[in-house]
Structure formats: structure tokens, C-alpha cells
Amino acid sequence: MRKRLPVECPSCGQALRAARLRCPACTTAVEGEFALPLLARLNDEDQLFVQHLVTCSGSLKDLASLYGVSYPTVRNRLDGLIARIKELETGNTNAPREEDRP
Amino acid sequence: MTANLTMPQRSLWIWLFNPFHYVAGGAALAAGLPIVIIASLNGAFSRSHFDGVLDFHAGLLTPLWFYAAEGLVNWLVMGALLYAAGRVISSSRFRAIDVFGTQALARTPTLAMPLLAMLPGFQEQTARFLAMDRTFHMADMAAFAMAILGIVLMVIWMVLLMYRAFSVSCNVTGGKAIGVFIAALFVGEGLSKALIAVLLVYTKGL
């Protein structure tokens, strides 16, 4: 069963950060506080859309054929995704940087 | 605005009321333009004219090309107005072929209107109204009423499709999109009627 990476705190809704990463081969563990990559913070459907966009070499026409929908439908979806990414980027620039912490 | 791309199945409901989710651009134009012309030419059989973006009236006998010209004027006027409106209110980049193609396809319900106007009772009753004949024929009145009801339903369906076409092709939704669309309908109605009147004067002059 494929598990989905949770990106938002189920308690307060804030963006989650990775605190511990572990190597499955040699069991080495690294602890700290790592912000999730922006693309990982998108929902499953958006991530799949980005993946398909790349594999279609950025061609919206090919992407529309892949999904079986019209070009404007795919275009509108991309615009929504751009808006979402900009929201996430804005959220990143407002967050306190490591060196600014007391 | 995020469009849902992962539809579990192609719904008939979507095909009837928002086919532009699946069809736009050149494909919509290729399907819609013949529909515009065929629906307009069908009016010749019932002597009815698409004499405005939303209008459909029994009228004069005119040359065949005039019927087709009416349909093309209505389509072009709405396409141009909605393209201009989209340029003003939309924050997305969009293509003119999507606007014009979807507007052509949105006129699909007009195919049924001349056919309804060809009902025998409708023709007879229309002739009585035009001659101000007060003779009452129940069957003809019933046929007339049913045809009018059918035509009104087709107009409502067409307007809904025209709005959906605008919304999808220009990526606009909400109150602003609806307000702009209604304004374009009013302006389009006036403009198309004016252009068709000019065309009629030219026809009579020939």
C-alpha cells in the first residue's frame, strides 16, 4: 500500500517539516529540521499533473490528449497550479530563516 | 481555479452542459461552424430568421445566403465581444480560437429551433397572428405553444452553453464573469441586430 506524505499538521494546519531521515540500507539516521521541498507540499493530483507536464515536455496540447480533455481545461488547471505554487512560495519567504532565530 | 482532470467517467451531463471540458479550439470550430450554418439555412424551410444573438423570429423570405450570413454575424459578434471581455477581466493567457470555437459549438441547440418552427400548427397559427386573424384553432394553438416552449428551452440551453464556453476558454468564473457575460449578451444583441439590418437593406437594394 502506497503511503501519502503528510504535509500539513493535522492539529493546527501548519506546514510540517522533516525532523528525522533514515537510510534503509545502513540504518544511519540524520536528525534536524528540514523544510519539505515545495513540490512535495502539493497534493497528489497536482504532483501527478506536474509529473505529466514534464514527461510531455511541457506541451499542453500533449497533456490535454493524455488527460482526454480540452486545451483550455489543461491551461486553466495549470493556472490554478501556478497560483498554488506562488502561495507556497510566499509562505516560504515569510517564514523565519535559520540565521534569524534567537 | 483548478479544473478537475481526473473524471472517473465521461458524464453525459458534462457533455450536455459543458462539452468544452473535452472539446475546444479547432475541433470545436470544425464542429460548431457547420452547425451555425446548417441551423441558419434550416430557417429557410420555416421562413424563420436568427435575427440577433438570442433572437429567432418568423420573417421575410430572403435569399439563402442571407440566412447563413445571419448565423455567421451572430457567432462572430459574440465571439469578438467575449474575446475582448476576456482580455479585460481574465488573468490567464487564452487563445482566440478557443473563444470562437467554443462559441460556435455553443450554438448547437439552434439546430432544433427551425425544426420546431416547421410544425404544421405553428406555421398556421403564426400566419393567423401576422394577419391579425382572431379565429381560434385549439390544435394549432397547442402546437404553437409547445413549439414556443421548446424554442425557449433551446435558447436557455444555448445561453448556458455560451456562458460555459466563455468561462472555460477565458478561465473566468464568479459574479464578475456572469456580469460581463450578461453585458456582452445585451451589447451583442444590439450589435448583431444592427448589422443584420444593414445586411437586409443591402439585400433589398440588390
Short mmCIF file of C-alpha atoms in Angstrom, two decimals:
data_model
loop_
_atom_site.label_atom_id
_atom_site.label_comp_id
_atom_site.label_asym_id
_atom_site.label_seq_id
_atom_site.Cartn_x
_atom_site.Cartn_y
_atom_site.Cartn_z
CA MET A 1 0.00 0.00 0.00
CA ARG A 2 1.44 3.37 -1.05
CA LYS A 3 1.54 5.84 1.83
CA ARG A 4 0.99 9.53 1.23
CA LEU A 5 3.44 12.02 2.71
CA PRO A 6 1.53 14.26 5.12
CA VAL A 7 2.42 17.92 4.51
CA GLU A 8 0.13 19.74 6.92
CA CYS A 9 -0.19 19.36 10.67
CA PRO A 10 -3.47 17.55 11.45
CA SER A 11 -3.72 19.55 14.67
CA CYS A 12 -3.09 23.17 13.63
CA GLY A 13 -2.79 23.01 9.84
CA GLN A 14 0.75 24.47 9.69
CA ALA A 15 3.29 23.13 7.20
CA LEU A 16 5.13 20.07 8.51
CA ARG A 17 8.93 19.78 8.40
CA ALA A 18 11.03 16.60 8.23
CA ALA A 19 12.80 16.03 11.55
CA ARG A 20 14.48 12.67 11.04
CA LEU A 21 15.74 10.97 7.90
CA ARG A 22 16.95 7.38 7.91
CA CYS A 23 18.96 5.32 5.43
CA PRO A 24 17.21 1.95 4.88
CA ALA A 25 20.49 0.35 3.70
CA CYS A 26 22.86 1.11 6.61
CA THR A 27 20.31 2.45 9.19
CA THR A 28 22.20 5.76 9.53
CA ALA A 29 19.81 8.44 10.83
CA VAL A 30 20.05 12.20 10.42
CA GLU A 31 18.13 14.50 12.72
CA GLY A 32 17.39 18.17 12.28
CA GLU A 33 14.70 20.34 10.80
CA PHE A 34 14.31 20.17 7.06
CA ALA A 35 11.67 22.07 5.12
CA LEU A 36 9.82 19.88 2.64
CA PRO A 37 10.53 20.73 -0.98
CA LEU A 38 7.86 22.95 -2.45
CA LEU A 39 6.67 20.35 -4.95
CA ALA A 40 6.29 17.77 -2.18
CA ARG A 41 3.83 20.10 -0.48
CA LEU A 42 1.37 19.93 -3.37
CA ASN A 43 -1.49 17.44 -3.23
CA ASP A 44 -1.26 14.10 -5.06
CA GLU A 45 -3.23 15.28 -8.05
CA ASP A 46 -1.09 18.38 -8.52
CA GLN A 47 2.11 16.39 -8.19
CA LEU A 48 0.89 13.96 -10.84
CA PHE A 49 -0.03 16.90 -13.07
CA VAL A 50 3.49 18.32 -12.74
CA GLN A 51 4.96 14.90 -13.47
CA HIS A 52 2.83 14.53 -16.60
CA LEU A 53 3.69 18.07 -17.69
CA VAL A 54 7.39 17.24 -17.56
CA THR A 55 7.02 13.89 -19.34
CA CYS A 56 5.02 15.69 -22.08
CA SER A 57 7.98 18.09 -22.47
CA GLY A 58 5.84 21.00 -21.34
CA SER A 59 3.38 20.62 -24.22
CA LEU A 60 -0.10 21.50 -23.01
CA LYS A 61 -1.52 20.07 -26.21
CA ASP A 62 0.03 16.66 -25.47
CA LEU A 63 -1.07 16.93 -21.86
CA ALA A 64 -4.66 17.60 -22.97
CA SER A 65 -4.50 14.48 -25.16
CA LEU A 66 -3.13 12.48 -22.24
CA TYR A 67 -5.96 13.51 -19.93
CA GLY A 68 -8.58 13.41 -22.68
CA VAL A 69 -9.72 16.96 -22.04
CA SER A 70 -9.57 20.23 -23.97
CA TYR A 71 -6.57 22.55 -24.15
CA PRO A 72 -8.26 25.36 -22.13
CA THR A 73 -9.14 22.86 -19.40
CA VAL A 74 -5.49 21.92 -19.02
CA ARG A 75 -4.44 25.55 -19.32
CA ASN A 76 -6.86 26.55 -16.54
CA ARG A 77 -5.58 23.72 -14.36
CA LEU A 78 -2.02 24.92 -14.89
CA ASP A 79 -3.02 28.47 -13.92
CA GLY A 80 -4.53 27.15 -10.71
CA LEU A 81 -1.35 25.23 -10.01
CA ILE A 82 0.77 28.33 -10.66
CA ALA A 83 -1.37 30.27 -8.17
CA ARG A 84 -0.94 27.50 -5.58
CA ILE A 85 2.83 27.40 -6.06
CA LYS A 86 3.03 31.18 -5.68
CA GLU A 87 1.07 30.90 -2.42
CA LEU A 88 3.55 28.33 -1.17
CA GLU A 89 6.48 30.49 -2.27
CA THR A 90 5.02 33.48 -0.44
CA GLY A 91 4.59 31.34 2.63
CA ASN A 92 8.28 30.33 2.41
CA THR A 93 9.57 33.92 2.16
CA ASN A 94 7.53 34.95 5.19
CA ALA A 95 8.81 32.09 7.35
CA PRO A 96 11.74 32.97 9.73
CA ARG A 97 15.16 31.94 8.38
CA GLU A 98 17.55 29.72 10.44
CA GLU A 99 20.07 32.56 10.99
CA ASP A 100 17.36 34.94 12.24
CA ARG A 101 16.26 32.62 15.04
CA PRO A 102 17.18 33.68 18.61
CA MET B 1 -9.39 28.00 -10.37
CA THR B 2 -8.43 24.34 -10.60
CA ALA B 3 -10.20 22.15 -13.10
CA ASN B 4 -10.75 18.55 -12.11
CA LEU B 5 -8.98 16.49 -14.75
CA THR B 6 -9.42 13.07 -13.20
CA MET B 7 -13.06 12.47 -14.06
CA PRO B 8 -13.97 8.84 -13.30
CA GLN B 9 -16.10 8.62 -16.46
CA ARG B 10 -17.29 10.83 -19.28
CA SER B 11 -20.59 12.07 -17.94
CA LEU B 12 -23.49 12.71 -20.27
CA TRP B 13 -24.36 15.64 -18.04
CA ILE B 14 -20.97 17.24 -18.76
CA TRP B 15 -21.31 16.62 -22.49
CA LEU B 16 -24.75 18.29 -22.50
CA PHE B 17 -23.94 21.31 -20.34
CA ASN B 18 -20.18 21.78 -20.51
CA PRO B 19 -18.75 19.94 -23.53
CA PHE B 20 -15.89 22.46 -23.58
CA HIS B 21 -14.24 20.49 -20.79
CA TYR B 22 -13.47 17.98 -23.54
CA VAL B 23 -13.68 19.97 -26.78
CA ALA B 24 -12.33 23.42 -27.66
CA GLY B 25 -10.10 25.12 -30.19
CA GLY B 26 -10.00 23.89 -33.75
CA ALA B 27 -12.09 20.80 -33.02
CA ALA B 28 -14.91 22.91 -31.57
CA LEU B 29 -14.72 25.28 -34.53
CA ALA B 30 -14.78 22.41 -37.03
CA ALA B 31 -17.91 21.02 -35.36
CA GLY B 32 -19.57 24.32 -34.49
CA LEU B 33 -19.25 26.30 -37.71
CA PRO B 34 -21.23 23.77 -39.79
CA ILE B 35 -23.82 23.75 -37.01
CA VAL B 36 -24.16 27.56 -37.20
CA ILE B 37 -24.61 27.45 -40.96
CA ILE B 38 -26.92 24.43 -41.07
CA ALA B 39 -29.17 25.81 -38.31
CA SER B 40 -29.39 29.15 -40.14
CA LEU B 41 -30.13 27.54 -43.52
CA ASN B 42 -32.80 25.35 -41.89
CA GLY B 43 -34.57 28.58 -41.10
CA ALA B 44 -35.24 28.96 -44.81
CA PHE B 45 -37.60 25.95 -44.66
CA SER B 46 -39.69 27.57 -41.92
CA ARG B 47 -39.12 31.17 -43.07
CA SER B 48 -37.61 31.96 -39.69
CA HIS B 49 -34.53 34.00 -39.00
CA PHE B 50 -31.84 34.11 -36.35
CA ASP B 51 -32.04 37.89 -36.49
CA GLY B 52 -29.95 38.54 -33.39
CA VAL B 53 -27.63 36.75 -30.97
CA LEU B 54 -30.62 35.46 -28.98
CA ASP B 55 -33.44 36.14 -31.43
CA PHE B 56 -35.42 33.75 -33.56
CA HIS B 57 -38.42 35.08 -35.48
CA ALA B 58 -40.67 34.21 -38.36
CA GLY B 59 -39.92 36.69 -41.07
CA LEU B 60 -39.47 37.61 -44.68
CA LEU B 61 -38.41 35.31 -47.42
CA THR B 62 -34.83 36.24 -48.23
CA PRO B 63 -32.04 34.77 -50.37
CA LEU B 64 -30.44 31.63 -48.94
CA TRP B 65 -27.10 33.36 -48.33
CA PHE B 66 -28.87 35.86 -46.07
CA TYR B 67 -29.90 33.10 -43.64
CA ALA B 68 -26.32 31.83 -43.45
CA ALA B 69 -25.00 35.39 -43.05
CA GLU B 70 -27.29 35.95 -40.05
CA GLY B 71 -25.89 32.90 -38.28
CA LEU B 72 -22.30 33.93 -39.00
CA VAL B 73 -22.91 37.52 -37.82
CA ASN B 74 -24.39 36.28 -34.53
CA TRP B 75 -21.47 33.94 -33.92
CA LEU B 76 -18.77 36.46 -34.88
CA VAL B 77 -20.28 39.29 -32.83
CA MET B 78 -20.48 37.21 -29.63
CA GLY B 79 -17.06 35.70 -30.23
CA ALA B 80 -15.46 39.13 -30.68
CA LEU B 81 -17.23 40.66 -27.67
CA LEU B 82 -16.36 37.79 -25.34
CA TYR B 83 -12.77 37.70 -26.58
CA ALA B 84 -12.43 41.42 -25.79
CA ALA B 85 -14.16 40.95 -22.43
CA GLY B 86 -11.86 38.06 -21.58
CA ARG B 87 -8.81 40.18 -22.38
CA VAL B 88 -10.03 42.72 -19.83
CA ILE B 89 -11.11 40.52 -16.92
CA SER B 90 -9.06 37.34 -17.26
CA SER B 91 -5.63 36.99 -15.68
CA SER B 92 -4.87 33.96 -17.88
CA ARG B 93 -3.44 33.72 -21.34
CA PHE B 94 -6.00 32.28 -23.73
CA ARG B 95 -6.40 31.66 -27.43
CA ALA B 96 -8.86 33.33 -29.78
CA ILE B 97 -9.56 30.00 -31.47
CA ASP B 98 -10.80 28.60 -28.17
CA VAL B 99 -13.21 31.52 -27.70
CA PHE B 100 -14.57 31.45 -31.25
CA GLY B 101 -14.58 27.66 -31.50
CA THR B 102 -16.48 27.14 -28.26
CA GLN B 103 -18.95 29.91 -29.08
CA ALA B 104 -19.71 28.20 -32.38
CA LEU B 105 -20.26 24.85 -30.67
CA ALA B 106 -22.41 26.55 -28.02
CA ARG B 107 -24.96 27.32 -30.73
CA THR B 108 -25.77 23.59 -31.11
CA PRO B 109 -29.28 23.98 -29.60
CA THR B 110 -30.19 26.30 -32.51
CA LEU B 111 -30.36 23.18 -34.72
CA ALA B 112 -33.68 22.27 -33.13
CA MET B 113 -35.31 25.68 -33.35
CA PRO B 114 -36.14 25.84 -37.08
CA LEU B 115 -37.37 22.24 -36.85
CA LEU B 116 -39.82 23.23 -34.10
CA ALA B 117 -40.93 26.18 -36.21
CA MET B 118 -41.75 23.77 -39.04
CA LEU B 119 -44.54 22.09 -37.04
CA PRO B 120 -47.76 22.46 -39.10
CA GLY B 121 -49.78 24.01 -36.29
CA PHE B 122 -47.03 26.55 -35.58
CA GLN B 123 -46.94 27.72 -39.19
CA GLU B 124 -50.73 28.09 -39.40
CA GLN B 125 -51.00 29.93 -36.10
CA THR B 126 -48.09 32.23 -36.96
CA ALA B 127 -49.83 33.13 -40.24
CA ARG B 128 -53.02 33.95 -38.28
CA PHE B 129 -51.12 36.17 -35.85
CA LEU B 130 -49.40 38.00 -38.69
CA ALA B 131 -52.74 38.51 -40.47
CA MET B 132 -54.36 39.56 -37.15
CA ASP B 133 -56.90 36.78 -37.65
CA ARG B 134 -58.70 36.08 -34.35
CA THR B 135 -60.00 32.67 -35.41
CA PHE B 136 -59.26 30.16 -32.64
CA HIS B 137 -57.99 26.68 -33.53
CA MET B 138 -57.24 24.60 -30.44
CA ALA B 139 -54.86 22.16 -32.15
CA ASP B 140 -52.88 24.92 -33.85
CA MET B 141 -52.67 26.95 -30.64
CA ALA B 142 -51.44 23.88 -28.74
CA ALA B 143 -48.81 23.17 -31.38
CA PHE B 144 -47.79 26.83 -31.36
CA ALA B 145 -47.48 26.87 -27.56
CA MET B 146 -45.44 23.68 -27.50
CA ALA B 147 -43.14 24.93 -30.24
CA ILE B 148 -42.60 28.22 -28.39
CA LEU B 149 -41.85 26.35 -25.16
CA GLY B 150 -39.36 24.15 -26.99
CA ILE B 151 -37.70 27.16 -28.62
CA VAL B 152 -37.42 28.98 -25.28
CA LEU B 153 -35.81 25.91 -23.70
CA MET B 154 -33.33 25.72 -26.57
CA VAL B 155 -32.46 29.41 -26.09
CA ILE B 156 -31.89 28.87 -22.36
CA TRP B 157 -29.69 25.86 -23.06
CA MET B 158 -27.75 27.85 -25.68
CA VAL B 159 -27.15 30.77 -23.29
CA LEU B 160 -25.90 28.35 -20.63
CA LEU B 161 -23.52 26.79 -23.15
CA MET B 162 -22.34 30.23 -24.29
CA TYR B 163 -21.51 31.18 -20.71
CA ARG B 164 -19.70 27.88 -20.08
CA ALA B 165 -17.77 28.39 -23.31
CA PHE B 166 -16.71 31.86 -22.15
CA SER B 167 -15.84 30.61 -18.68
CA VAL B 168 -13.67 27.72 -19.88
CA SER B 169 -11.99 29.42 -22.84
CA CYS B 170 -11.09 32.61 -20.91
CA ASN B 171 -10.68 30.98 -17.47
CA VAL B 172 -13.14 33.29 -15.71
CA THR B 173 -15.74 32.44 -13.08
CA GLY B 174 -17.86 34.07 -10.43
CA GLY B 175 -20.00 37.17 -10.32
CA LYS B 176 -17.67 39.26 -12.45
CA ALA B 177 -17.72 36.69 -15.25
CA ILE B 178 -21.51 36.41 -15.13
CA GLY B 179 -21.96 40.20 -15.11
CA VAL B 180 -19.60 40.70 -18.03
CA PHE B 181 -21.25 37.88 -19.96
CA ILE B 182 -24.73 39.35 -19.49
CA ALA B 183 -23.44 42.77 -20.58
CA ALA B 184 -21.87 41.17 -23.67
CA LEU B 185 -25.22 39.49 -24.45
CA PHE B 186 -27.05 42.82 -24.40
CA VAL B 187 -24.40 44.58 -26.48
CA GLY B 188 -24.18 41.60 -28.81
CA GLU B 189 -27.93 41.53 -29.31
CA GLY B 190 -27.97 45.21 -30.31
CA LEU B 191 -24.89 44.99 -32.48
CA SER B 192 -25.99 41.84 -34.30
CA LYS B 193 -29.44 43.25 -35.00
CA ALA B 194 -27.88 46.45 -36.37
CA LEU B 195 -25.52 44.53 -38.63
CA ILE B 196 -28.29 42.25 -39.88
CA ALA B 197 -30.48 45.30 -40.59
CA VAL B 198 -27.68 46.79 -42.66
CA LEU B 199 -27.38 43.45 -44.47
CA LEU B 200 -31.14 43.46 -45.15
CA VAL B 201 -31.02 46.95 -46.61
CA TYR B 202 -28.17 45.82 -48.83
CA THR B 203 -30.21 42.73 -49.87
CA LYS B 204 -33.24 44.82 -50.78
CA GLY B 205 -31.02 47.13 -52.78
CA LEU B 206 -29.76 44.26 -54.94
#
